[in-house]
Amino acid sequence: MEEQGAENGVADMAACYQGFDPGAYLQNNYSPAIADFERKDGLEPWKLACLHRAFTEGDVRGELLVDVGSGPSLYQVMSGCEVFNKVLLTDFLEVNRQELRSWLQDEGGCSMDWTPFLQHVCKLEGRPSSAWTEKAARLRQVIVDIVHIDVHSPQPLALDVLPSAGADCLVSAYCLESASPDLAAFTRALGHIGRLLRPGGHLLLIGTLGMTYYMAGPGVKIPTVPVNAAQVCASLKESGYTLIRLEVYRVPQDMMLCSDDSPGTFFVKAIKE
């Protein structure tokens, strides 16, 4: 009965996502009015700085980086594309995979202009913001595919997608807590994606703290698991990861969004045991 209940919860979450609107989601979370790079206390500069630091410390390296649950967004691999020669994007929803393909093919039709994000990451790397075109070209060069993933499956990716040794690094932003019906499912999903990662490989994980819902389109309200930092740490340990560090960002009162109720975000750097 417990296993059946877990399956029902996951199925209910999948049903919630059928109304997901990539354009509305991007507008709600990453439009210039929301992603203010002039504010040093802003969420986007904080996330990009966490990712930049993690990817440039020297221990995260290899050939293949897998982005777990990319959604319709790209910022999470803008630093990693300089370290890895192969980047695999993944998502559960075809509408999100199509949004990513639109950017990759560079033929118009993309819902989001990622230029400010690319420019900011260039600055973090000590390059002029005008180098964003080079970074965009590099990202398009190293993306090897955009494929379906199901983090609630013990085998999240098709068998022939990854080399037998697994990926060298996983990055995942706002996926697991947003796709899971409860903490137990969140923890299981961490274990499932760990099977994609080679022993000694790194996990870079970004997620919300204490968030119970977000809006994924007009009238599309998606429930999420309101995890806290201690629960994230416990889930990582249970799933076979060793925590290197956990950082927390608290949203300033005047920057709270009307599209979700998240008071904060966490960033994790961990290694697979």
PDB file of C-alpha atoms in Angstrom:
ATOM      1  CA  MET A   1       0.000   0.000   0.000  1.00  0.00           C
ATOM      2  CA  GLU A   2       2.841   2.389   0.862  1.00  0.00           C
ATOM      3  CA  GLU A   3       4.514   1.735  -2.511  1.00  0.00           C
ATOM      4  CA  GLN A   4       1.207   2.274  -4.320  1.00  0.00           C
ATOM      5  CA  GLY A   5       0.706   5.555  -2.479  1.00  0.00           C
ATOM      6  CA  ALA A   6       4.164   6.726  -3.520  1.00  0.00           C
ATOM      7  CA  GLU A   7       3.421   5.874  -7.153  1.00  0.00           C
ATOM      8  CA  ASN A   8       0.120   7.745  -6.989  1.00  0.00           C
ATOM      9  CA  GLY A   9       1.846  10.812  -5.554  1.00  0.00           C
ATOM     10  CA  VAL A  10       4.399  10.842  -8.365  1.00  0.00           C
ATOM     11  CA  ALA A  11       1.644  10.369 -10.961  1.00  0.00           C
ATOM     12  CA  ASP A  12      -0.289  13.274  -9.462  1.00  0.00           C
ATOM     13  CA  MET A  13       2.816  15.479  -9.751  1.00  0.00           C
ATOM     14  CA  ALA A  14       3.278  14.478 -13.396  1.00  0.00           C
ATOM     15  CA  ALA A  15      -0.345  15.440 -14.060  1.00  0.00           C
ATOM     16  CA  CYS A  16       0.241  18.881 -12.509  1.00  0.00           C
ATOM     17  CA  TYR A  17       2.975  19.561 -15.035  1.00  0.00           C
ATOM     18  CA  GLN A  18       0.826  19.007 -18.107  1.00  0.00           C
ATOM     19  CA  GLY A  19      -0.129  22.685 -18.037  1.00  0.00           C
ATOM     20  CA  PHE A  20       3.462  23.932 -17.646  1.00  0.00           C
ATOM     21  CA  ASP A  21       4.080  27.028 -19.792  1.00  0.00           C
ATOM     22  CA  PRO A  22       7.821  27.595 -20.446  1.00  0.00           C
ATOM     23  CA  GLY A  23       7.333  31.168 -21.607  1.00  0.00           C
ATOM     24  CA  ALA A  24       5.305  32.168 -18.547  1.00  0.00           C
ATOM     25  CA  TYR A  25       7.736  30.392 -16.210  1.00  0.00           C
ATOM     26  CA  LEU A  26      10.715  32.199 -17.732  1.00  0.00           C
ATOM     27  CA  GLN A  27       8.917  35.541 -17.568  1.00  0.00           C
ATOM     28  CA  ASN A  28       7.990  34.987 -13.924  1.00  0.00           C
ATOM     29  CA  ASN A  29      11.502  34.062 -12.840  1.00  0.00           C
ATOM     30  CA  TYR A  30      14.181  35.303 -15.256  1.00  0.00           C
ATOM     31  CA  SER A  31      12.915  38.376 -17.094  1.00  0.00           C
ATOM     32  CA  PRO A  32      14.997  41.580 -16.719  1.00  0.00           C
ATOM     33  CA  ALA A  33      12.478  42.952 -14.217  1.00  0.00           C
ATOM     34  CA  ILE A  34      13.093  39.919 -11.959  1.00  0.00           C
ATOM     35  CA  ALA A  35      16.738  39.035 -12.614  1.00  0.00           C
ATOM     36  CA  ASP A  36      18.345  42.318 -11.552  1.00  0.00           C
ATOM     37  CA  PHE A  37      22.119  41.993 -11.941  1.00  0.00           C
ATOM     38  CA  GLU A  38      22.656  45.494 -10.570  1.00  0.00           C
ATOM     39  CA  ARG A  39      21.582  44.348  -7.111  1.00  0.00           C
ATOM     40  CA  LYS A  40      24.400  42.575  -5.295  1.00  0.00           C
ATOM     41  CA  ASP A  41      21.852  40.963  -2.962  1.00  0.00           C
ATOM     42  CA  GLY A  42      19.866  39.503  -5.868  1.00  0.00           C
ATOM     43  CA  LEU A  43      19.202  35.800  -6.278  1.00  0.00           C
ATOM     44  CA  GLU A  44      20.514  35.436  -9.826  1.00  0.00           C
ATOM     45  CA  PRO A  45      23.957  36.949  -9.104  1.00  0.00           C
ATOM     46  CA  TRP A  46      24.177  34.704  -6.022  1.00  0.00           C
ATOM     47  CA  LYS A  47      23.319  31.525  -7.948  1.00  0.00           C
ATOM     48  CA  LEU A  48      25.687  32.294 -10.786  1.00  0.00           C
ATOM     49  CA  ALA A  49      28.483  33.085  -8.319  1.00  0.00           C
ATOM     50  CA  CYS A  50      27.911  29.753  -6.518  1.00  0.00           C
ATOM     51  CA  LEU A  51      28.081  27.869  -9.807  1.00  0.00           C
ATOM     52  CA  HIS A  52      31.134  29.789 -11.008  1.00  0.00           C
ATOM     53  CA  ARG A  53      32.993  29.050  -7.805  1.00  0.00           C
ATOM     54  CA  ALA A  54      32.086  25.359  -7.845  1.00  0.00           C
ATOM     55  CA  PHE A  55      33.146  24.883 -11.455  1.00  0.00           C
ATOM     56  CA  THR A  56      36.458  26.757 -11.088  1.00  0.00           C
ATOM     57  CA  GLU A  57      37.836  25.359  -7.826  1.00  0.00           C
ATOM     58  CA  GLY A  58      39.669  22.655  -9.757  1.00  0.00           C
ATOM     59  CA  ASP A  59      38.114  19.492  -8.324  1.00  0.00           C
ATOM     60  CA  VAL A  60      35.068  19.428 -10.623  1.00  0.00           C
ATOM     61  CA  ARG A  61      36.366  18.140 -13.938  1.00  0.00           C
ATOM     62  CA  GLY A  62      36.001  15.445 -16.558  1.00  0.00           C
ATOM     63  CA  GLU A  63      34.389  15.034 -19.957  1.00  0.00           C
ATOM     64  CA  LEU A  64      30.619  14.900 -19.397  1.00  0.00           C
ATOM     65  CA  LEU A  65      28.311  17.237 -17.459  1.00  0.00           C
ATOM     66  CA  VAL A  66      24.639  16.270 -17.152  1.00  0.00           C
ATOM     67  CA  ASP A  67      22.019  18.872 -16.265  1.00  0.00           C
ATOM     68  CA  VAL A  68      19.209  17.043 -14.472  1.00  0.00           C
ATOM     69  CA  GLY A  69      15.799  18.599 -15.079  1.00  0.00           C
ATOM     70  CA  SER A  70      16.941  21.597 -17.090  1.00  0.00           C
ATOM     71  CA  GLY A  71      13.441  22.980 -17.452  1.00  0.00           C
ATOM     72  CA  PRO A  72      13.450  25.710 -20.103  1.00  0.00           C
ATOM     73  CA  SER A  73      16.543  27.397 -18.598  1.00  0.00           C
ATOM     74  CA  LEU A  74      20.258  27.480 -19.414  1.00  0.00           C
ATOM     75  CA  TYR A  75      22.014  29.581 -16.762  1.00  0.00           C
ATOM     76  CA  GLN A  76      22.989  26.504 -14.736  1.00  0.00           C
ATOM     77  CA  VAL A  77      25.458  25.289 -17.398  1.00  0.00           C
ATOM     78  CA  MET A  78      26.973  28.631 -18.436  1.00  0.00           C
ATOM     79  CA  SER A  79      30.007  28.168 -16.180  1.00  0.00           C
ATOM     80  CA  GLY A  80      30.247  24.413 -16.611  1.00  0.00           C
ATOM     81  CA  CYS A  81      30.432  24.645 -20.406  1.00  0.00           C
ATOM     82  CA  GLU A  82      33.960  26.044 -20.045  1.00  0.00           C
ATOM     83  CA  VAL A  83      35.090  23.032 -17.989  1.00  0.00           C
ATOM     84  CA  PHE A  84      33.358  20.151 -19.776  1.00  0.00           C
ATOM     85  CA  ASN A  85      33.551  19.285 -23.458  1.00  0.00           C
ATOM     86  CA  LYS A  86      30.178  17.550 -23.420  1.00  0.00           C
ATOM     87  CA  VAL A  87      26.979  18.861 -21.794  1.00  0.00           C
ATOM     88  CA  LEU A  88      23.753  16.851 -21.779  1.00  0.00           C
ATOM     89  CA  LEU A  89      20.507  18.722 -21.106  1.00  0.00           C
ATOM     90  CA  THR A  90      17.495  16.787 -19.813  1.00  0.00           C
ATOM     91  CA  ASP A  91      13.882  17.389 -18.885  1.00  0.00           C
ATOM     92  CA  PHE A  92      10.667  15.457 -18.254  1.00  0.00           C
ATOM     93  CA  LEU A  93       8.555  17.758 -20.426  1.00  0.00           C
ATOM     94  CA  GLU A  94       8.731  17.954 -24.207  1.00  0.00           C
ATOM     95  CA  VAL A  95       7.692  21.644 -24.131  1.00  0.00           C
ATOM     96  CA  ASN A  96      10.820  22.434 -22.116  1.00  0.00           C
ATOM     97  CA  ARG A  97      13.047  20.327 -24.347  1.00  0.00           C
ATOM     98  CA  GLN A  98      11.620  22.188 -27.341  1.00  0.00           C
ATOM     99  CA  GLU A  99      12.355  25.545 -25.713  1.00  0.00           C
ATOM    100  CA  LEU A 100      15.974  24.464 -25.215  1.00  0.00           C
ATOM    101  CA  ARG A 101      16.199  23.244 -28.822  1.00  0.00           C
ATOM    102  CA  SER A 102      14.937  26.637 -30.022  1.00  0.00           C
ATOM    103  CA  TRP A 103      17.866  28.339 -28.304  1.00  0.00           C
ATOM    104  CA  LEU A 104      20.351  25.692 -29.431  1.00  0.00           C
ATOM    105  CA  GLN A 105      19.334  25.980 -33.083  1.00  0.00           C
ATOM    106  CA  ASP A 106      19.507  29.791 -32.878  1.00  0.00           C
ATOM    107  CA  GLU A 107      16.775  30.292 -35.440  1.00  0.00           C
ATOM    108  CA  GLY A 108      14.402  32.441 -33.386  1.00  0.00           C
ATOM    109  CA  GLY A 109      11.347  31.281 -31.496  1.00  0.00           C
ATOM    110  CA  CYS A 110      13.093  31.181 -28.116  1.00  0.00           C
ATOM    111  CA  SER A 111      11.036  32.647 -25.258  1.00  0.00           C
ATOM    112  CA  MET A 112      14.037  34.032 -23.373  1.00  0.00           C
ATOM    113  CA  ASP A 113      16.978  36.296 -24.144  1.00  0.00           C
ATOM    114  CA  TRP A 114      19.817  34.825 -22.071  1.00  0.00           C
ATOM    115  CA  THR A 115      22.255  37.609 -22.983  1.00  0.00           C
ATOM    116  CA  PRO A 116      22.299  39.300 -19.512  1.00  0.00           C
ATOM    117  CA  PHE A 117      23.073  35.955 -17.873  1.00  0.00           C
ATOM    118  CA  LEU A 118      25.835  35.153 -20.360  1.00  0.00           C
ATOM    119  CA  GLN A 119      27.294  38.635 -19.870  1.00  0.00           C
ATOM    120  CA  HIS A 120      27.286  38.285 -16.081  1.00  0.00           C
ATOM    121  CA  VAL A 121      29.031  34.912 -16.174  1.00  0.00           C
ATOM    122  CA  CYS A 122      31.661  36.376 -18.494  1.00  0.00           C
ATOM    123  CA  LYS A 123      32.331  39.075 -15.899  1.00  0.00           C
ATOM    124  CA  LEU A 124      32.686  36.415 -13.177  1.00  0.00           C
ATOM    125  CA  GLU A 125      35.296  34.748 -15.367  1.00  0.00           C
ATOM    126  CA  GLY A 126      37.245  37.991 -15.711  1.00  0.00           C
ATOM    127  CA  ARG A 127      36.201  38.542 -19.311  1.00  0.00           C
ATOM    128  CA  PRO A 128      34.452  41.580 -20.817  1.00  0.00           C
ATOM    129  CA  SER A 129      30.680  41.322 -21.025  1.00  0.00           C
ATOM    130  CA  SER A 130      31.066  41.593 -24.802  1.00  0.00           C
ATOM    131  CA  ALA A 131      32.497  38.045 -24.743  1.00  0.00           C
ATOM    132  CA  TRP A 132      28.970  36.715 -24.238  1.00  0.00           C
ATOM    133  CA  THR A 133      28.738  35.797 -27.918  1.00  0.00           C
ATOM    134  CA  GLU A 134      31.796  33.562 -27.552  1.00  0.00           C
ATOM    135  CA  LYS A 135      30.277  31.924 -24.498  1.00  0.00           C
ATOM    136  CA  ALA A 136      26.996  31.338 -26.298  1.00  0.00           C
ATOM    137  CA  ALA A 137      28.905  29.746 -29.176  1.00  0.00           C
ATOM    138  CA  ARG A 138      30.864  27.559 -26.754  1.00  0.00           C
ATOM    139  CA  LEU A 139      27.660  26.429 -25.029  1.00  0.00           C
ATOM    140  CA  ARG A 140      26.031  25.537 -28.333  1.00  0.00           C
ATOM    141  CA  GLN A 141      29.186  23.658 -29.318  1.00  0.00           C
ATOM    142  CA  VAL A 142      29.350  21.436 -26.219  1.00  0.00           C
ATOM    143  CA  ILE A 143      25.632  20.573 -25.850  1.00  0.00           C
ATOM    144  CA  VAL A 144      25.530  17.030 -27.215  1.00  0.00           C
ATOM    145  CA  ASP A 145      21.804  16.353 -26.822  1.00  0.00           C
ATOM    146  CA  ILE A 146      18.546  17.290 -25.095  1.00  0.00           C
ATOM    147  CA  VAL A 147      16.754  14.195 -23.807  1.00  0.00           C
ATOM    148  CA  HIS A 148      13.883  12.980 -21.650  1.00  0.00           C
ATOM    149  CA  ILE A 149      14.503  12.234 -17.962  1.00  0.00           C
ATOM    150  CA  ASP A 150      12.342  10.887 -15.142  1.00  0.00           C
ATOM    151  CA  VAL A 151      13.970  11.398 -11.747  1.00  0.00           C
ATOM    152  CA  HIS A 152      11.359   9.145 -10.137  1.00  0.00           C
ATOM    153  CA  SER A 153      12.448   6.166 -12.191  1.00  0.00           C
ATOM    154  CA  PRO A 154      15.268   3.966 -10.847  1.00  0.00           C
ATOM    155  CA  GLN A 155      16.726   4.355 -14.357  1.00  0.00           C
ATOM    156  CA  PRO A 156      16.157   8.085 -15.026  1.00  0.00           C
ATOM    157  CA  LEU A 157      17.678   8.099 -18.526  1.00  0.00           C
ATOM    158  CA  ALA A 158      17.455   5.657 -21.430  1.00  0.00           C
ATOM    159  CA  LEU A 159      20.178   3.007 -21.161  1.00  0.00           C
ATOM    160  CA  ASP A 160      22.161   4.137 -24.197  1.00  0.00           C
ATOM    161  CA  VAL A 161      22.383   7.841 -23.280  1.00  0.00           C
ATOM    162  CA  LEU A 162      25.408   7.791 -20.932  1.00  0.00           C
ATOM    163  CA  PRO A 163      28.769   6.019 -21.095  1.00  0.00           C
ATOM    164  CA  SER A 164      28.957   2.945 -18.860  1.00  0.00           C
ATOM    165  CA  ALA A 165      31.142   4.766 -16.330  1.00  0.00           C
ATOM    166  CA  GLY A 166      28.507   7.471 -15.843  1.00  0.00           C
ATOM    167  CA  ALA A 167      28.694  11.265 -15.894  1.00  0.00           C
ATOM    168  CA  ASP A 168      31.571  13.161 -14.309  1.00  0.00           C
ATOM    169  CA  CYS A 169      29.286  15.808 -12.816  1.00  0.00           C
ATOM    170  CA  LEU A 170      25.585  16.465 -12.334  1.00  0.00           C
ATOM    171  CA  VAL A 171      24.063  19.899 -11.978  1.00  0.00           C
ATOM    172  CA  SER A 172      20.401  20.308 -11.090  1.00  0.00           C
ATOM    173  CA  ALA A 173      18.441  23.464 -10.334  1.00  0.00           C
ATOM    174  CA  TYR A 174      14.935  23.597  -8.862  1.00  0.00           C
ATOM    175  CA  CYS A 175      14.060  20.125 -10.083  1.00  0.00           C
ATOM    176  CA  LEU A 176      13.828  17.541  -7.311  1.00  0.00           C
ATOM    177  CA  GLU A 177      11.800  19.486  -4.737  1.00  0.00           C
ATOM    178  CA  SER A 178       9.542  20.764  -7.519  1.00  0.00           C
ATOM    179  CA  ALA A 179       8.876  17.325  -9.013  1.00  0.00           C
ATOM    180  CA  SER A 180       8.410  15.359  -5.778  1.00  0.00           C
ATOM    181  CA  PRO A 181       5.178  14.914  -3.814  1.00  0.00           C
ATOM    182  CA  ASP A 182       6.961  14.578  -0.456  1.00  0.00           C
ATOM    183  CA  LEU A 183      10.353  14.384   1.266  1.00  0.00           C
ATOM    184  CA  ALA A 184      10.624  10.615   0.807  1.00  0.00           C
ATOM    185  CA  ALA A 185      10.204  10.995  -2.966  1.00  0.00           C
ATOM    186  CA  PHE A 186      12.775  13.823  -2.972  1.00  0.00           C
ATOM    187  CA  THR A 187      15.271  11.533  -1.242  1.00  0.00           C
ATOM    188  CA  ARG A 188      14.561   8.633  -3.596  1.00  0.00           C
ATOM    189  CA  ALA A 189      15.047  10.944  -6.584  1.00  0.00           C
ATOM    190  CA  LEU A 190      18.451  11.970  -5.231  1.00  0.00           C
ATOM    191  CA  GLY A 191      19.371   8.303  -5.141  1.00  0.00           C
ATOM    192  CA  HIS A 192      18.056   7.688  -8.644  1.00  0.00           C
ATOM    193  CA  ILE A 193      20.078  10.484 -10.244  1.00  0.00           C
ATOM    194  CA  GLY A 194      23.127   9.322  -8.295  1.00  0.00           C
ATOM    195  CA  ARG A 195      23.118   6.234 -10.505  1.00  0.00           C
ATOM    196  CA  LEU A 196      23.950   8.512 -13.441  1.00  0.00           C
ATOM    197  CA  LEU A 197      27.122   9.740 -11.717  1.00  0.00           C
ATOM    198  CA  ARG A 198      30.472   7.972 -11.557  1.00  0.00           C
ATOM    199  CA  PRO A 199      31.988   7.267  -8.117  1.00  0.00           C
ATOM    200  CA  GLY A 200      33.907  10.370  -7.083  1.00  0.00           C
ATOM    201  CA  GLY A 201      31.822  12.547  -9.390  1.00  0.00           C
ATOM    202  CA  HIS A 202      30.259  15.777  -8.159  1.00  0.00           C
ATOM    203  CA  LEU A 203      26.683  16.906  -7.644  1.00  0.00           C
ATOM    204  CA  LEU A 204      25.868  20.635  -7.772  1.00  0.00           C
ATOM    205  CA  LEU A 205      22.322  21.101  -6.528  1.00  0.00           C
ATOM    206  CA  ILE A 206      20.202  24.248  -6.328  1.00  0.00           C
ATOM    207  CA  GLY A 207      16.758  24.228  -4.766  1.00  0.00           C
ATOM    208  CA  THR A 208      14.173  26.203  -2.861  1.00  0.00           C
ATOM    209  CA  LEU A 209      13.840  26.241   0.908  1.00  0.00           C
ATOM    210  CA  GLY A 210      10.403  26.216   2.505  1.00  0.00           C
ATOM    211  CA  MET A 211       8.519  26.714  -0.753  1.00  0.00           C
ATOM    212  CA  THR A 212       5.084  25.082  -0.992  1.00  0.00           C
ATOM    213  CA  TYR A 213       4.087  26.093  -4.547  1.00  0.00           C
ATOM    214  CA  TYR A 214       5.024  28.009  -7.667  1.00  0.00           C
ATOM    215  CA  MET A 215       3.109  29.239 -10.695  1.00  0.00           C
ATOM    216  CA  ALA A 216       4.072  27.493 -13.941  1.00  0.00           C
ATOM    217  CA  GLY A 217       1.649  29.345 -16.161  1.00  0.00           C
ATOM    218  CA  PRO A 218      -1.685  31.176 -15.964  1.00  0.00           C
ATOM    219  CA  GLY A 219      -3.717  29.286 -13.384  1.00  0.00           C
ATOM    220  CA  VAL A 220      -1.123  26.487 -13.154  1.00  0.00           C
ATOM    221  CA  LYS A 221      -0.152  26.174  -9.481  1.00  0.00           C
ATOM    222  CA  ILE A 222       2.342  23.392  -8.796  1.00  0.00           C
ATOM    223  CA  PRO A 223       2.875  22.102  -5.239  1.00  0.00           C
ATOM    224  CA  THR A 224       6.451  21.593  -4.047  1.00  0.00           C
ATOM    225  CA  VAL A 225       8.195  19.962  -1.078  1.00  0.00           C
ATOM    226  CA  PRO A 226       9.058  22.665   1.504  1.00  0.00           C
ATOM    227  CA  VAL A 227      12.471  21.234   2.461  1.00  0.00           C
ATOM    228  CA  ASN A 228      14.821  22.807   4.981  1.00  0.00           C
ATOM    229  CA  ALA A 229      18.617  22.707   4.998  1.00  0.00           C
ATOM    230  CA  ALA A 230      18.831  19.908   7.572  1.00  0.00           C
ATOM    231  CA  GLN A 231      16.497  17.725   5.502  1.00  0.00           C
ATOM    232  CA  VAL A 232      18.545  18.338   2.364  1.00  0.00           C
ATOM    233  CA  CYS A 233      21.716  17.283   4.190  1.00  0.00           C
ATOM    234  CA  ALA A 234      20.061  14.155   5.582  1.00  0.00           C
ATOM    235  CA  SER A 235      18.673  13.203   2.159  1.00  0.00           C
ATOM    236  CA  LEU A 236      22.096  13.614   0.558  1.00  0.00           C
ATOM    237  CA  LYS A 237      23.720  11.366   3.163  1.00  0.00           C
ATOM    238  CA  GLU A 238      21.005   8.721   2.829  1.00  0.00           C
ATOM    239  CA  SER A 239      21.426   8.780  -0.960  1.00  0.00           C
ATOM    240  CA  GLY A 240      25.181   8.153  -0.940  1.00  0.00           C
ATOM    241  CA  TYR A 241      26.656  11.637  -1.236  1.00  0.00           C
ATOM    242  CA  THR A 242      29.264  13.330   0.927  1.00  0.00           C
ATOM    243  CA  LEU A 243      28.473  17.005   1.460  1.00  0.00           C
ATOM    244  CA  ILE A 244      31.287  19.428   0.659  1.00  0.00           C
ATOM    245  CA  ARG A 245      29.327  22.576   1.425  1.00  0.00           C
ATOM    246  CA  LEU A 246      25.834  23.991   1.635  1.00  0.00           C
ATOM    247  CA  GLU A 247      25.142  27.689   1.171  1.00  0.00           C
ATOM    248  CA  VAL A 248      21.854  29.477   1.831  1.00  0.00           C
ATOM    249  CA  TYR A 249      20.358  32.595   0.273  1.00  0.00           C
ATOM    250  CA  ARG A 250      17.501  34.437   1.967  1.00  0.00           C
ATOM    251  CA  VAL A 251      15.227  36.461  -0.279  1.00  0.00           C
ATOM    252  CA  PRO A 252      15.071  40.170   0.697  1.00  0.00           C
ATOM    253  CA  GLN A 253      11.534  41.216   1.564  1.00  0.00           C
ATOM    254  CA  ASP A 254      11.307  43.627  -1.346  1.00  0.00           C
ATOM    255  CA  MET A 255      12.335  40.877  -3.789  1.00  0.00           C
ATOM    256  CA  MET A 256       9.736  38.274  -2.853  1.00  0.00           C
ATOM    257  CA  LEU A 257       7.951  37.031  -5.963  1.00  0.00           C
ATOM    258  CA  CYS A 258       4.214  36.816  -6.458  1.00  0.00           C
ATOM    259  CA  SER A 259       4.689  33.613  -8.487  1.00  0.00           C
ATOM    260  CA  ASP A 260       5.895  31.494  -5.529  1.00  0.00           C
ATOM    261  CA  ASP A 261       6.249  31.555  -1.739  1.00  0.00           C
ATOM    262  CA  SER A 262       9.938  30.677  -1.430  1.00  0.00           C
ATOM    263  CA  PRO A 263      11.797  32.486   1.377  1.00  0.00           C
ATOM    264  CA  GLY A 264      15.168  31.124   0.313  1.00  0.00           C
ATOM    265  CA  THR A 265      17.371  28.986  -1.902  1.00  0.00           C
ATOM    266  CA  PHE A 266      20.126  26.479  -1.164  1.00  0.00           C
ATOM    267  CA  PHE A 267      23.252  25.561  -3.098  1.00  0.00           C
ATOM    268  CA  VAL A 268      24.968  22.232  -2.498  1.00  0.00           C
ATOM    269  CA  LYS A 269      28.293  20.903  -3.647  1.00  0.00           C
ATOM    270  CA  ALA A 270      28.636  17.195  -2.903  1.00  0.00           C
ATOM    271  CA  ILE A 271      30.584  14.175  -4.092  1.00  0.00           C
ATOM    272  CA  LYS A 272      29.318  10.659  -4.785  1.00  0.00           C
ATOM    273  CA  GLU A 273      30.780   8.107  -2.407  1.00  0.00           C
TER     274      GLU A 273
END
